[in-house]
Each structure stands twice: as structure tokens, then as C-alpha cells.
């Protein structure tokens, strides 16, 4: 028998938390939400510090 975990509840809270973090970072760094989402996707990490470092790195290139 295969066992499946019911993680739909935690997925929703994780997704909501991620969207909240993305919205916060976009507002804080004055960039679009889409840019922050793309950075998070590219990094493969939802860690706030890593995303902030990448945003700053991108700003310094301009």
C-alpha cells in the first residue's frame, strides 16, 4: 500500500507566507512583485536574506 501525506493545509500556509514575503520585499526595495517572484524562482529559495542580497546585487549593476 502506498501512503500519501495530506499536506494541502501546510502548502496553503507556505504559499501564503511566501506571497506575503514577496509583497513585503517588493515594497521595501521598490521593485515589482514579478521581479521578486522571478528572483525567488531563479534562486530556488524562498529565503528572505538570499532574495534581498540578489535584489541589492541587481541594483548595484544599474
XYZ file of N, CA, C and O in Angstrom:
248
model
N 0.839 -1.182 0.000
C 0.000 0.000 0.000
C 0.885 1.246 0.000
O 1.880 1.296 0.699
N 0.474 2.185 -0.754
C 1.230 3.438 -0.759
C 0.595 4.407 0.223
O -0.622 4.436 0.396
N 1.456 5.161 0.861
C 0.969 6.148 1.817
C 1.205 7.536 1.241
O 2.275 7.830 0.730
N 0.196 8.337 1.336
C 0.338 9.722 0.884
C 0.081 10.634 2.071
O -0.784 10.368 2.892
N 0.856 11.679 2.123
C 0.677 12.644 3.196
C -0.275 13.725 2.734
O -0.213 14.173 1.600
N -1.127 14.128 3.608
C -2.052 15.209 3.298
C -1.405 16.519 3.729
O -1.442 16.882 4.902
N -0.780 17.193 2.776
C -0.070 18.426 3.105
C -0.722 19.644 2.480
O -0.116 20.694 2.405
N -1.945 19.499 2.028
C -2.599 20.625 1.364
C -2.755 21.816 2.307
O -2.645 22.957 1.893
N -2.968 21.575 3.573
C -3.086 22.660 4.542
C -1.785 23.399 4.731
O -1.748 24.619 4.775
N -0.680 22.675 4.824
C 0.608 23.329 5.006
C 1.073 23.997 3.720
O 1.750 25.008 3.766
N 0.708 23.444 2.568
C 1.062 24.070 1.297
C 0.393 25.433 1.172
O 1.000 26.384 0.685
N -0.831 25.516 1.627
C -1.549 26.785 1.544
C -0.907 27.830 2.441
O -0.743 28.973 2.044
N -0.531 27.438 3.645
C 0.073 28.402 4.560
C 1.464 28.785 4.089
O 1.862 29.935 4.220
N 2.215 27.839 3.527
C 3.540 28.154 2.987
C 3.418 29.104 1.809
O 4.183 30.058 1.686
N 2.461 28.843 0.936
C 2.257 29.703 -0.227
C 1.816 31.092 0.212
O 2.273 32.094 -0.342
N 0.956 31.167 1.203
C 0.501 32.462 1.693
C 1.656 33.213 2.337
O 1.816 34.419 2.140
N 2.473 32.503 3.087
C 3.639 33.126 3.713
C 4.642 33.609 2.685
O 5.225 34.684 2.824
N 4.829 32.834 1.621
C 5.752 33.219 0.555
C 5.240 34.453 -0.169
O 6.002 35.391 -0.426
N 3.954 34.486 -0.473
C 3.377 35.650 -1.154
C 3.478 36.895 -0.277
O 3.725 37.992 -0.779
N 3.293 36.709 1.013
C 3.417 37.826 1.950
C 4.843 38.366 1.958
O 5.067 39.575 1.919
N 5.809 37.463 1.982
C 7.219 37.849 1.963
C 7.568 38.540 0.661
O 8.268 39.561 0.664
N 7.076 38.018 -0.447
C 7.349 38.617 -1.761
C 6.772 40.029 -1.820
O 7.444 40.958 -2.279
N 5.556 40.208 -1.347
C 4.932 41.532 -1.366
C 5.715 42.500 -0.481
O 5.938 43.660 -0.850
N 6.159 42.037 0.679
C 6.934 42.866 1.600
C 8.252 43.301 0.958
O 8.612 44.481 0.997
N 8.971 42.356 0.364
C 10.264 42.673 -0.250
C 10.102 43.608 -1.443
O 10.922 44.507 -1.645
N 9.059 43.409 -2.223
C 8.818 44.279 -3.380
C 8.574 45.715 -2.920
O 9.126 46.658 -3.501
N 7.794 45.867 -1.886
C 7.503 47.207 -1.388
C 8.747 47.823 -0.749
O 9.050 48.998 -0.965
N 9.479 47.037 0.011
C 10.664 47.543 0.713
C 11.749 48.000 -0.257
O 12.392 49.029 -0.044
N 11.973 47.238 -1.310
C 13.048 47.546 -2.252
C 12.564 48.318 -3.474
O 13.344 48.583 -4.385
N 11.284 48.627 -3.502
C 10.673 49.399 -4.594
C 10.915 48.767 -5.963
O 11.371 49.405 -6.907
N 10.616 47.496 -6.026
C 10.653 46.764 -7.286
C 9.308 46.069 -7.444
O 8.545 45.950 -6.495
N 9.035 45.579 -8.633
C 7.742 44.938 -8.860
C 7.704 43.549 -8.212
O 8.742 42.906 -8.024
N 6.505 43.119 -7.909
C 6.299 41.796 -7.312
C 6.790 40.712 -8.274
O 7.363 39.709 -7.854
N 6.578 40.938 -9.565
C 7.005 39.956 -10.569
C 8.519 39.770 -10.556
O 9.005 38.651 -10.717
N 9.254 40.840 -10.342
C 10.710 40.742 -10.285
C 11.132 39.914 -9.088
O 12.009 39.051 -9.184
N 10.527 40.162 -7.942
C 10.875 39.408 -6.735
C 10.525 37.933 -6.919
O 11.295 37.055 -6.536
N 9.368 37.644 -7.543
C 8.991 36.249 -7.803
C 10.017 35.573 -8.711
O 10.397 34.430 -8.493
N 10.448 36.282 -9.745
C 11.423 35.733 -10.681
C 12.754 35.455 -9.988
O 13.393 34.430 -10.226
N 13.177 36.351 -9.121
C 14.422 36.143 -8.369
C 14.295 34.918 -7.475
O 15.198 34.084 -7.416
N 13.174 34.790 -6.780
C 12.962 33.636 -5.897
C 12.951 32.342 -6.705
O 13.526 31.333 -6.293
N 12.318 32.376 -7.882
C 12.272 31.192 -8.726
C 13.671 30.837 -9.232
O 14.072 29.684 -9.221
N 14.421 31.850 -9.640
C 15.768 31.632 -10.162
C 16.703 31.068 -9.089
O 17.493 30.171 -9.354
N 16.569 31.594 -7.871
C 17.408 31.124 -6.774
C 16.988 29.739 -6.292
O 17.807 29.002 -5.750
N 15.721 29.420 -6.460
C 15.209 28.151 -5.961
C 15.063 28.167 -4.448
O 14.992 27.134 -3.809
N 15.039 29.366 -3.897
C 14.960 29.510 -2.454
C 13.975 30.614 -2.117
O 13.920 31.633 -2.801
N 13.226 30.408 -1.069
C 12.297 31.431 -0.616
C 12.880 32.153 0.598
O 12.168 32.879 1.284
N 14.155 31.960 0.851
C 14.799 32.591 2.000
C 14.909 34.096 1.767
O 15.432 34.554 0.749
N 14.386 34.860 2.699
C 14.315 36.305 2.556
C 15.693 36.927 2.357
O 15.883 37.788 1.497
N 16.667 36.503 3.122
C 18.016 37.069 3.036
C 18.652 36.863 1.672
O 19.285 37.774 1.122
N 18.480 35.685 1.108
C 19.049 35.389 -0.206
C 18.397 36.245 -1.279
O 19.077 36.765 -2.175
N 17.092 36.426 -1.192
C 16.380 37.242 -2.174
C 16.817 38.696 -2.049
O 17.063 39.368 -3.051
N 16.948 39.184 -0.817
C 17.378 40.568 -0.614
C 18.784 40.803 -1.162
O 19.044 41.834 -1.788
N 19.688 39.863 -0.942
C 21.053 40.001 -1.478
C 21.035 40.075 -2.996
O 21.753 40.872 -3.597
N 20.212 39.254 -3.621
C 20.137 39.253 -5.084
C 19.525 40.550 -5.612
O 19.964 41.077 -6.636
N 18.539 41.093 -4.914
C 17.954 42.376 -5.311
C 19.016 43.467 -5.231
O 19.178 44.270 -6.148
N 19.754 43.511 -4.137
C 20.811 44.506 -3.975
C 21.902 44.328 -5.033
O 22.424 45.307 -5.543
N 22.238 43.099 -5.337
C 23.239 42.831 -6.358
C 22.764 43.367 -7.719
O 23.533 43.963 -8.455
N 21.508 43.178 -8.013
C 20.936 43.687 -9.252
C 20.897 45.198 -9.291
O 21.160 45.812 -10.323
N 20.594 45.822 -8.150
C 20.561 47.281 -8.103
C 21.948 47.870 -8.284
O 22.103 48.928 -8.878
N 22.947 47.197 -7.787
C 24.318 47.724 -7.903
C 24.831 47.634 -9.341
O 25.753 48.342 -9.710
N 24.230 46.784 -10.162
C 24.631 46.651 -11.552
C 24.136 47.800 -12.406
O 24.657 48.051 -13.476
N 23.081 48.471 -11.934
C 22.494 49.563 -12.736
C 23.333 50.794 -12.726
O 24.042 51.173 -11.944
